[in-house]
XYZ file of C-alpha atoms in Angstrom:
705
model
C 102.240 108.678 107.059
C 102.019 106.231 104.192
C 105.242 104.642 103.078
C 105.915 104.542 99.346
C 106.128 101.230 97.619
C 109.778 100.593 96.870
C 111.139 100.940 93.366
C 114.387 99.494 92.079
C 114.854 100.495 88.437
C 116.991 98.287 86.259
C 119.566 100.601 84.704
C 122.715 100.732 82.676
C 124.738 103.910 82.796
C 122.104 106.070 84.543
C 121.788 106.590 88.286
C 118.826 104.864 89.877
C 116.140 106.022 92.249
C 117.105 105.054 95.807
C 115.476 101.877 97.068
C 114.124 102.138 100.584
C 114.445 98.813 102.406
C 111.749 98.081 105.000
C 112.903 97.825 108.630
C 113.801 94.234 109.695
C 110.835 93.944 112.056
C 108.436 95.028 109.323
C 109.908 92.459 106.961
C 109.594 89.726 109.629
C 105.958 90.622 110.371
C 105.165 90.729 106.656
C 106.535 87.180 106.238
C 104.508 85.929 109.227
C 101.311 87.534 107.925
C 101.967 86.205 104.447
C 102.509 82.682 105.842
C 99.249 82.742 107.799
C 97.310 84.154 104.856
C 98.736 81.511 102.529
C 98.024 78.672 105.041
C 94.442 79.872 105.421
C 93.747 80.148 101.716
C 95.175 76.689 101.045
C 92.670 75.196 103.481
C 89.766 77.480 102.510
C 90.059 77.765 98.725
C 86.636 79.376 98.175
C 87.110 82.126 100.738
C 88.486 85.475 99.683
C 89.043 87.082 103.110
C 91.225 85.319 105.729
C 89.954 86.334 109.170
C 91.553 89.225 111.107
C 94.713 89.635 109.023
C 94.346 90.683 105.411
C 92.791 89.230 102.324
C 94.430 87.275 99.581
C 93.152 89.998 97.288
C 94.992 92.597 99.381
C 98.186 90.558 99.287
C 97.917 90.022 95.544
C 97.273 93.727 95.011
C 100.290 94.647 97.145
C 102.493 92.156 95.311
C 101.245 93.421 91.951
C 101.984 97.052 92.790
C 105.449 96.193 94.085
C 106.214 94.208 90.954
C 104.986 97.039 88.720
C 107.055 99.694 90.508
C 110.173 97.573 90.948
C 110.344 96.822 87.218
C 110.815 100.514 86.355
C 113.849 101.422 84.274
C 115.027 104.954 83.635
C 117.624 103.667 81.157
C 114.897 101.948 79.163
C 112.704 105.052 79.092
C 115.722 107.085 77.997
C 116.345 104.675 75.120
C 112.714 104.942 74.017
C 112.882 108.733 73.994
C 116.167 108.794 72.104
C 114.691 106.603 69.374
C 111.409 108.520 69.170
C 113.187 111.872 68.745
C 115.842 110.994 66.175
C 113.864 112.868 63.506
C 111.101 115.481 63.447
C 107.765 113.705 63.018
C 105.002 116.121 62.103
C 101.699 114.321 61.511
C 101.115 113.306 57.901
C 104.825 113.240 56.971
C 107.003 110.205 56.223
C 108.984 110.460 59.508
C 105.682 110.261 61.361
C 105.150 106.824 59.778
C 108.543 105.731 61.122
C 107.395 106.729 64.609
C 104.108 104.882 64.057
C 105.974 101.699 63.133
C 108.317 102.030 66.112
C 105.429 102.293 68.578
C 103.370 99.562 66.891
C 106.321 97.138 66.728
C 107.188 97.811 70.360
C 103.706 96.833 71.515
C 103.624 93.767 69.280
C 107.066 92.612 70.415
C 105.683 92.431 73.956
C 102.987 90.027 72.808
C 100.225 92.602 73.331
C 97.080 92.631 71.198
C 97.684 95.664 68.957
C 95.863 97.266 66.047
C 95.863 100.533 64.090
C 92.746 102.693 63.724
C 93.180 104.667 60.499
C 91.449 107.920 59.525
C 91.703 110.647 56.891
C 91.981 114.274 57.932
C 92.654 117.672 56.418
C 96.068 118.901 57.577
C 97.815 122.202 56.844
C 101.456 122.781 55.833
C 103.494 125.871 54.850
C 104.995 126.439 51.406
C 106.243 130.026 51.797
C 106.473 132.527 54.661
C 107.987 136.004 54.836
C 107.838 139.143 56.964
C 109.450 142.392 55.806
C 109.591 145.673 57.714
C 109.789 149.077 56.024
C 110.962 151.896 58.282
C 110.317 155.629 58.067
C 113.922 156.233 56.964
C 113.197 154.143 53.816
C 115.299 151.163 54.980
C 113.835 147.671 54.895
C 114.513 144.525 56.872
C 113.498 140.967 55.992
C 113.129 138.957 59.168
C 114.703 135.549 59.587
C 111.717 133.316 60.323
C 113.646 130.112 60.927
C 114.860 128.778 64.253
C 116.967 126.124 62.478
C 119.376 126.078 59.508
C 117.754 126.236 56.078
C 118.532 122.609 55.234
C 116.999 121.265 58.461
C 114.179 118.705 58.192
C 112.223 120.641 60.830
C 109.136 122.394 59.441
C 109.472 126.165 59.339
C 107.565 128.056 62.038
C 103.947 128.625 60.965
C 100.352 128.567 62.103
C 98.453 125.563 60.791
C 95.173 126.442 59.033
C 96.109 130.105 58.615
C 94.685 131.237 55.285
C 97.129 131.910 52.486
C 97.590 135.571 51.688
C 99.498 138.766 52.367
C 98.846 141.639 54.728
C 100.510 145.043 54.633
C 99.977 147.833 57.087
C 101.143 149.780 60.080
C 101.769 147.778 63.233
C 99.810 148.077 66.469
C 100.960 146.280 69.615
C 97.911 144.701 71.317
C 99.553 143.159 74.392
C 97.981 139.657 74.836
C 95.282 140.312 72.263
C 92.407 139.994 74.742
C 89.207 142.001 74.538
C 90.284 144.094 77.517
C 93.522 144.957 75.706
C 91.557 146.343 72.749
C 89.342 148.286 75.155
C 92.502 149.784 76.668
C 93.701 150.809 73.201
C 90.340 152.347 72.358
C 90.507 154.393 75.553
C 93.690 156.080 74.267
C 92.320 156.548 70.770
C 94.109 153.662 68.998
C 92.331 151.486 66.413
C 93.728 148.360 64.754
C 91.466 148.571 61.717
C 93.549 148.184 58.563
C 96.684 147.368 60.577
C 98.839 144.341 61.321
C 98.707 143.539 65.041
C 101.572 142.242 67.166
C 100.567 140.141 70.196
C 102.572 138.459 72.915
C 101.238 135.057 73.895
C 99.703 135.038 77.361
C 98.042 132.532 79.656
C 94.395 133.266 78.879
C 94.115 132.990 75.096
C 95.310 130.445 72.583
C 96.583 131.422 69.152
C 93.219 130.841 67.491
C 91.396 133.116 69.936
C 94.012 135.870 69.507
C 93.530 135.772 65.721
C 89.727 135.571 66.008
C 89.507 138.713 68.130
C 91.980 140.613 65.915
C 89.930 139.644 62.863
C 86.748 140.940 64.502
C 88.501 144.247 65.274
C 89.368 144.802 61.600
C 93.049 143.826 61.631
C 94.623 142.652 58.359
C 97.071 140.157 59.847
C 98.507 138.912 63.143
C 102.064 138.304 64.382
C 102.408 136.378 67.664
C 105.539 135.944 69.766
C 106.422 134.214 73.042
C 108.487 136.082 75.627
C 110.496 133.066 76.769
C 112.720 133.304 73.665
C 112.788 129.555 73.149
C 115.022 129.005 76.145
C 117.544 131.567 74.968
C 118.036 129.770 71.652
C 115.820 132.069 69.574
C 113.162 129.407 69.166
C 109.869 130.193 67.445
C 106.615 128.637 68.651
C 104.596 126.740 66.050
C 100.949 125.889 66.538
C 97.439 125.695 65.143
C 94.868 128.485 64.775
C 91.943 126.231 63.826
C 88.782 126.737 65.864
C 87.424 123.660 67.591
C 88.989 120.214 67.536
C 88.921 117.243 65.197
C 89.076 116.932 61.418
C 87.555 120.105 59.944
C 86.008 118.356 56.920
C 84.184 115.705 58.964
C 82.774 117.854 61.790
C 80.808 115.746 64.265
C 81.387 112.383 62.590
C 84.484 110.185 62.275
C 86.850 110.834 59.388
C 87.009 107.177 58.393
C 88.743 106.253 55.147
C 86.198 106.574 52.329
C 83.679 108.389 54.539
C 81.884 111.673 53.925
C 84.093 114.756 53.617
C 82.760 118.283 53.227
C 84.199 120.616 50.605
C 86.570 123.373 51.668
C 84.012 126.048 50.827
C 81.295 124.498 52.997
C 80.219 126.924 55.725
C 80.768 124.260 58.404
C 84.397 124.082 57.273
C 85.182 127.729 56.570
C 83.987 128.875 59.993
C 86.702 126.700 61.553
C 89.454 128.779 59.904
C 90.529 132.418 60.368
C 89.963 134.907 57.549
C 93.241 136.791 58.049
C 96.797 135.394 57.904
C 98.952 134.944 60.991
C 102.541 133.929 61.697
C 104.726 133.267 64.739
C 107.763 135.457 65.425
C 110.865 135.069 67.547
C 111.255 137.354 70.557
C 114.234 139.022 68.865
C 112.182 139.967 65.806
C 109.279 141.118 67.964
C 111.616 143.393 69.940
C 112.811 145.021 66.699
C 109.211 145.868 65.854
C 108.398 147.043 69.385
C 111.437 149.345 69.426
C 110.298 150.944 66.165
C 106.745 151.795 67.150
C 105.540 155.353 67.587
C 102.162 156.607 68.674
C 100.737 156.578 72.172
C 102.421 155.059 75.187
C 101.256 151.579 76.154
C 98.534 151.491 78.819
C 99.985 151.565 82.308
C 98.914 148.003 83.143
C 100.955 146.654 80.196
C 104.181 148.394 81.149
C 106.840 146.647 83.202
C 104.972 143.423 82.507
C 107.169 140.747 81.016
C 109.514 142.517 78.602
C 107.336 145.561 77.940
C 109.229 148.574 79.262
C 107.871 151.786 80.825
C 108.390 153.780 77.627
C 106.812 151.306 75.223
C 104.706 152.780 72.412
C 101.841 150.900 70.770
C 101.805 152.417 67.270
C 100.703 152.832 64.619
C 103.413 154.690 62.760
C 107.122 154.656 61.868
C 106.965 151.111 60.467
C 105.004 149.164 57.858
C 104.951 145.365 57.903
C 104.412 143.200 54.841
C 103.678 139.614 55.862
C 102.956 136.658 53.594
C 101.858 133.109 54.300
C 101.331 130.555 51.579
C 100.154 127.147 52.682
C 98.505 124.026 51.361
C 95.713 121.885 52.755
C 96.161 118.162 52.208
C 94.081 115.108 53.025
C 96.374 112.813 54.989
C 96.103 109.379 56.567
C 96.485 109.494 60.341
C 96.949 106.439 62.520
C 96.069 105.700 66.122
C 97.706 102.668 67.728
C 95.509 100.819 70.243
C 96.592 98.032 72.616
C 93.925 95.886 74.261
C 94.642 94.029 77.528
C 91.439 92.085 78.039
C 89.836 91.924 81.447
C 89.214 88.653 83.229
C 85.842 89.426 84.863
C 84.484 92.673 83.382
C 85.979 92.578 79.914
C 83.267 94.935 78.666
C 84.434 97.775 80.951
C 87.390 99.869 79.783
C 90.130 101.890 81.454
C 91.944 103.968 78.823
C 95.479 105.383 78.974
C 96.369 107.776 76.152
C 99.175 109.944 74.783
C 99.769 111.465 71.348
C 103.040 110.796 69.502
C 103.055 113.405 66.680
C 105.183 116.518 67.220
C 105.811 119.892 65.607
C 109.552 119.195 65.697
C 111.554 116.534 67.595
C 109.031 116.373 70.428
C 111.238 115.294 73.331
C 108.946 117.001 75.821
C 105.797 117.406 73.751
C 104.702 114.663 73.468
C 107.325 111.926 73.491
C 108.248 112.196 77.152
C 104.704 110.869 77.561
C 105.095 108.363 74.724
C 108.241 106.898 76.273
C 106.422 106.575 79.620
C 103.521 104.797 77.879
C 105.930 102.406 76.161
C 107.505 101.600 79.527
C 104.106 101.029 81.125
C 103.298 98.575 78.334
C 106.596 96.765 78.988
C 105.796 96.510 82.684
C 102.217 95.405 82.021
C 103.623 92.663 79.781
C 105.792 91.494 82.704
C 102.742 91.411 84.972
C 100.824 89.392 82.374
C 103.660 86.872 82.211
C 103.552 86.591 85.999
C 99.906 85.502 85.774
C 98.085 88.806 86.234
C 95.057 89.790 84.219
C 93.159 92.963 84.990
C 89.574 92.623 86.164
C 88.522 95.196 83.534
C 89.967 95.724 80.068
C 92.809 98.229 79.699
C 93.408 100.156 76.463
C 96.744 101.827 75.726
C 96.294 104.441 72.989
C 98.879 106.311 70.924
C 97.089 109.180 69.180
C 98.087 110.873 65.920
C 97.714 114.507 64.728
C 97.033 115.988 68.162
C 99.068 119.089 67.366
C 96.669 120.063 64.569
C 93.721 120.048 66.969
C 93.400 116.714 68.839
C 92.407 115.107 65.543
C 93.410 111.466 66.112
C 91.683 111.086 69.467
C 88.636 113.105 68.369
C 87.992 110.954 65.286
C 88.350 107.784 67.402
C 85.932 109.165 70.006
C 83.396 110.118 67.341
C 83.580 106.615 65.868
C 83.204 104.926 69.262
C 81.101 107.429 71.196
C 78.181 105.089 71.955
C 80.419 102.277 73.182
C 82.446 104.736 75.249
C 79.280 106.041 76.853
C 78.163 102.529 77.733
C 81.443 101.046 78.933
C 84.348 103.480 79.531
C 85.334 103.777 83.205
C 87.969 106.516 82.927
C 90.478 108.151 80.607
C 94.019 108.851 81.879
C 95.950 111.334 79.734
C 99.626 112.210 79.752
C 100.830 114.563 77.022
C 104.087 116.174 78.162
C 105.122 113.772 80.918
C 108.151 115.856 81.874
C 108.586 119.599 81.285
C 110.503 120.366 84.465
C 110.141 119.941 88.230
C 107.019 119.539 90.335
C 103.977 117.313 89.821
C 100.835 118.886 88.337
C 97.462 117.339 87.579
C 93.938 118.124 86.487
C 91.016 115.758 87.061
C 87.300 115.393 87.400
C 86.584 115.522 91.151
C 85.568 111.882 91.730
C 89.173 110.906 90.887
C 90.874 113.280 93.345
C 91.102 110.817 96.209
C 92.405 107.984 94.048
C 95.071 110.247 92.555
C 96.277 111.354 95.992
C 96.355 107.729 97.205
C 98.534 106.758 94.238
C 100.889 109.695 94.832
C 101.478 108.256 98.318
C 102.801 105.047 96.745
C 105.459 106.576 94.487
C 108.775 108.013 95.602
C 109.439 111.613 94.699
C 112.111 111.813 91.988
C 113.657 115.001 93.409
C 113.389 114.581 97.189
C 115.006 111.528 98.781
C 112.832 109.875 101.410
C 109.598 111.619 100.396
C 106.639 110.513 98.325
C 105.216 112.473 95.415
C 102.164 113.157 97.567
C 104.289 114.790 100.273
C 106.050 117.153 97.876
C 102.842 117.818 95.941
C 101.109 118.763 99.192
C 103.891 121.140 100.203
C 104.539 122.755 96.794
C 101.277 122.783 94.838
C 98.460 120.744 96.383
C 95.907 121.888 93.820
C 94.225 119.461 91.457
C 93.014 121.617 88.600
C 89.705 121.125 86.804
C 89.663 120.188 83.141
C 87.776 122.973 81.384
C 90.710 123.749 79.098
C 91.018 122.307 75.593
C 94.707 121.616 75.084
C 95.161 117.857 74.962
C 93.439 114.579 74.146
C 91.359 114.368 77.326
C 89.074 117.048 75.879
C 86.972 114.822 73.636
C 86.680 112.122 76.294
C 85.401 114.500 78.977
C 83.769 117.373 77.119
C 82.042 115.328 74.400
C 81.670 111.782 75.776
C 81.441 112.460 79.524
C 84.254 110.114 80.596
C 85.905 110.812 83.990
C 89.416 112.009 83.160
C 92.848 112.861 84.525
C 95.659 114.849 82.885
C 99.150 114.862 84.474
C 102.609 116.325 83.885
C 105.856 117.256 85.606
C 106.796 120.942 85.359
C 104.535 123.969 84.959
C 105.918 124.901 81.539
C 109.149 124.925 79.538
C 110.902 127.455 77.299
C 111.373 125.386 74.122
C 107.655 124.652 73.668
C 106.848 123.881 69.996
C 110.294 125.076 68.872
C 113.092 123.280 67.042
C 114.925 122.938 70.366
C 112.449 120.496 71.952
C 115.015 117.720 71.572
C 116.506 114.783 73.433
C 119.585 116.914 74.067
C 117.469 119.610 75.759
C 115.732 116.973 77.884
C 118.933 115.435 79.249
C 120.528 118.819 79.939
C 117.502 120.564 81.412
C 114.242 118.813 82.263
C 115.244 115.315 83.403
C 118.928 114.358 83.025
C 118.571 111.002 84.817
C 114.968 110.268 83.767
C 113.851 109.971 87.386
C 110.807 112.143 86.699
C 109.870 109.951 83.747
C 110.011 106.916 86.041
C 107.803 108.642 88.619
C 105.236 109.678 86.018
C 105.101 106.183 84.520
C 104.626 104.795 88.030
C 101.745 107.147 88.841
C 100.077 106.672 85.456
C 100.393 102.880 85.457
C 99.206 102.459 89.050
C 96.138 104.586 88.347
C 95.356 102.279 85.439
C 95.871 99.149 87.545
C 93.675 100.358 90.413
C 90.849 101.506 88.149
C 90.998 98.210 86.274
C 91.438 95.883 89.257
C 89.493 97.234 92.229
C 86.240 95.223 92.649
C 84.432 98.520 93.246
C 85.434 101.410 91.008
C 87.269 103.872 93.316
C 85.193 106.972 92.559
C 84.321 109.469 95.311
C 81.201 111.469 94.501
C 81.105 113.141 97.905
C 84.221 114.975 96.715
C 82.399 115.893 93.496
C 79.442 117.241 95.474
C 81.755 119.414 97.577
C 83.370 120.792 94.423
C 79.982 121.584 92.894
C 79.046 123.436 96.073
C 82.259 125.482 95.879
C 81.451 126.335 92.253
C 77.941 127.400 93.242
C 79.315 129.651 95.988
C 81.751 131.359 93.610
C 79.011 131.879 91.031
C 76.667 133.296 93.650
C 79.334 135.781 94.730
C 79.917 136.853 91.119
C 76.204 137.382 90.477
C 75.789 139.461 93.663
C 72.191 138.343 94.094
C 71.043 139.676 90.709
C 70.044 136.188 89.550
C 68.918 133.357 91.812
C 71.114 130.264 92.039
C 68.455 128.329 93.994
C 67.962 125.744 91.214
C 71.655 124.887 91.481
C 71.517 124.770 95.271
C 68.622 122.313 95.244
C 70.218 120.098 92.591
C 73.574 119.999 94.411
C 71.867 119.216 97.712
C 70.151 116.225 96.097
C 73.435 115.129 94.499
C 75.163 115.298 97.897
C 72.557 113.045 99.510
C 72.755 110.477 96.716
C 76.576 110.573 96.832
C 76.489 109.794 100.569
C 74.082 106.898 99.986
C 76.344 105.484 97.258
C 79.391 105.792 99.539
C 77.564 103.928 102.327
C 76.516 101.226 99.870
C 80.101 100.837 98.664
C 81.388 100.646 102.226
C 78.990 97.814 103.056
C 79.967 95.860 99.947
C 83.676 96.304 100.677
C 83.188 95.093 104.244
C 81.563 91.817 103.257
C 83.465 88.553 102.918
C 82.383 86.708 99.816
C 83.526 83.771 97.773
C 84.269 84.023 94.110
C 81.181 81.895 93.521
C 78.897 84.416 95.259
C 76.810 85.444 92.256
C 74.582 87.768 94.278
C 77.520 89.793 95.622
C 79.027 90.018 92.140
C 75.718 91.295 90.761
C 75.506 93.983 93.460
C 79.042 95.159 92.737
C 78.361 95.246 89.022
C 75.159 97.239 89.467
C 76.840 99.802 91.728
C 79.853 100.040 89.403
C 77.576 100.792 86.471
C 75.972 103.637 88.392
C 79.366 105.021 89.454
C 80.575 104.845 85.857
C 77.580 106.619 84.307
C 77.369 109.672 86.578
C 79.701 111.866 84.499
C 77.505 111.285 81.424
C 74.696 113.045 83.277
C 76.534 116.357 83.020
C 76.310 116.214 79.218
C 73.616 118.191 77.404
C 72.493 117.296 73.879
C 72.437 120.956 72.801
C 75.982 121.527 74.031
C 77.615 124.844 74.875
C 76.170 127.676 72.795
C 78.714 128.635 70.154
C 80.681 125.426 70.756
C 77.949 122.827 70.427
C 80.291 119.845 69.976
C 81.306 120.351 73.614
C 78.474 118.883 75.683
C 79.684 119.043 79.311
C 77.883 121.768 81.263
C 80.077 121.630 84.383
C 83.541 121.452 82.828
C 84.042 122.622 79.285
C 85.481 125.471 77.228
C 83.696 128.777 77.420
C 82.904 130.216 74.008
C 83.706 133.718 75.259
C 87.423 134.327 75.979
C 86.509 136.857 78.669
C 84.500 134.333 80.714
C 85.364 134.692 84.400
C 84.641 131.154 85.577
C 86.611 127.962 85.020
C 83.404 125.895 85.228
C 79.732 126.112 84.193
C 80.785 127.353 80.713
C 77.275 128.209 79.515
C 76.611 130.386 82.571
C 80.074 131.939 82.295
C 79.480 132.861 78.656
C 76.102 134.447 79.405
C 77.668 136.607 82.129
C 80.639 137.585 79.919
C 78.265 138.636 77.120
C 76.232 140.783 79.539
C 73.208 138.685 78.650
C 69.816 139.367 80.182
C 68.951 137.957 83.574
C 66.517 135.606 81.848
C 69.237 134.076 79.689
C 71.583 133.670 82.671
C 68.755 132.073 84.643
C 68.070 129.662 81.766
C 71.734 128.605 81.732
C 71.591 128.062 85.502
C 68.550 125.813 85.030
C 70.392 123.851 82.303
C 73.241 123.097 84.711
C 70.795 122.244 87.505
C 69.049 119.740 85.225
C 72.425 118.218 84.300
C 73.260 117.733 87.987
C 69.828 116.160 88.508
C 70.537 113.724 85.660
C 73.824 112.806 87.311
C 72.022 112.226 90.612
C 69.540 109.897 88.941
C 72.363 107.953 87.291
C 74.073 107.495 90.664
C 70.868 106.551 92.452
C 69.733 104.124 89.764
C 66.238 102.986 88.923
C 63.428 105.115 87.555
C 61.098 107.796 88.849
């Protein structure tokens, strides 16, 4: 069992993570080995590998990791979070500029090379919202749509990019608002045409998809509520209903200052926005509406699910809702902060760590738990730089703006730099909500699985004394998800640019999501009172960055990727039940597996060789293999993209255009199946994926046919 590298946070007023001292014999042996290694290297200055014991590189790497972990400070992270969350900082507002300056000045104060990448984007804000219920007994009720006092600086709950307008009609409860829910209503003779629909947020659909389906069914307006009740505080969940990601008036190109912007009535812009208004509701208000509905009983599968009782009716009847949303669209400056730590040997290869800093309200969890971890990583990297370290490859630390409106800051930056990213980006490491609660969770592209697990073995678990994060992860979760979802800044890097990516967080979810109660006070009383989980996340995130930047050979495992592709093929084959052949996929994956094994053997031979730093031939071989390892993910991109969501190019992991898609991979194939497309269309989508896998194989193999 691997022992975690010890961590001794420097703290004031907050308990520290226990520091595990090595046994005396281990310490004695370490000193002896270190002495011999040092003696050898002094007398053989050009050699990298001392015989039999361990290399100077290995010692330096071990020392570096210990120094990085031992310089952790939960008190420091706490102070960062307190400062970041003093005021709400919605993108495009003055408080968001204060947060920008705080982050920028922090990086600069550490002596790090820092700049701001500025863009212009169309953002959406509310000016007036109201919901009034009229009951059959002629009484009326105007709902309280605030989760904070009227004079609070927090923006009122709303859906960004909802069209301005009013909707009046009977209410129909549509469960989660999925296609199958409407089919269930149709089976009992209920139509939503000309009505206002009430939906409870579920796991499968985002707000935008709920509104899109309701619009297609003929609804006049949409009210959406979350059943967690904002942690018992009556919180109301804000969010965006825009379709797609990035600035809507510069679709497919960067929204640089002074660049081309489409008009609001351009078809490319209008199709990004719903045609009917929508608003969020509190659980309390939703329950008032639910209790007032008449009509048919809810379908059996809805009842006793969440807070829907056995006698729940779906409407319409007994109540009329009048809802109004007035908003304004404004062009706003948004600002990404980028730190560059230049590499010593491969300065033209980039490892990117990113988090967004804008928030709907105070943002203690989303996103500034991640921001505070990023600030602490930068502080620790600055300490390593002062100790003489420089990464082999360049590291970028990125603080994105306007993520909450639709990943706008990162998307515009990606669109401006897409060619350079394709040529030189090694990996993107994303942390949005660093700490939501207990338990480590992660999603990744498969070649990063092994590296992630290795890093988890080096970090002590914040909640279980004497165990590593890897040990608790293995016992509690042990599933690394795949990144087909579109809910944070990794999306553009993976789905559009083909950059291997990781997304990580502590805690499956949390009850004050996007409400006015996502505050520093909630964090210290609920999610992470002593900031131990923040320290663990910063340790994992920073070590991943160090290893990807420093290892002579990029630590990617494509045998793991091949095994995952095979598992995807098997699941698809089972779903198709032999109606369509998956042989093209089978052949492509078989080829990919063989090439992955050859690349692994090549890497093993290069790692096993002793070489001096003046060995130009060995350096050239490593560089050539690293380039092939880096470019494989780009092979899964297709110029035509996913039908219906053409900006998303990744044919293995990407968002399905159809909400009812049954696969979490191969989005084009999944969409064709969900749409009941012909066998020929499904077969064509299978061939598209097979060709993408073949491109990836050729990138890994190198050379030309």
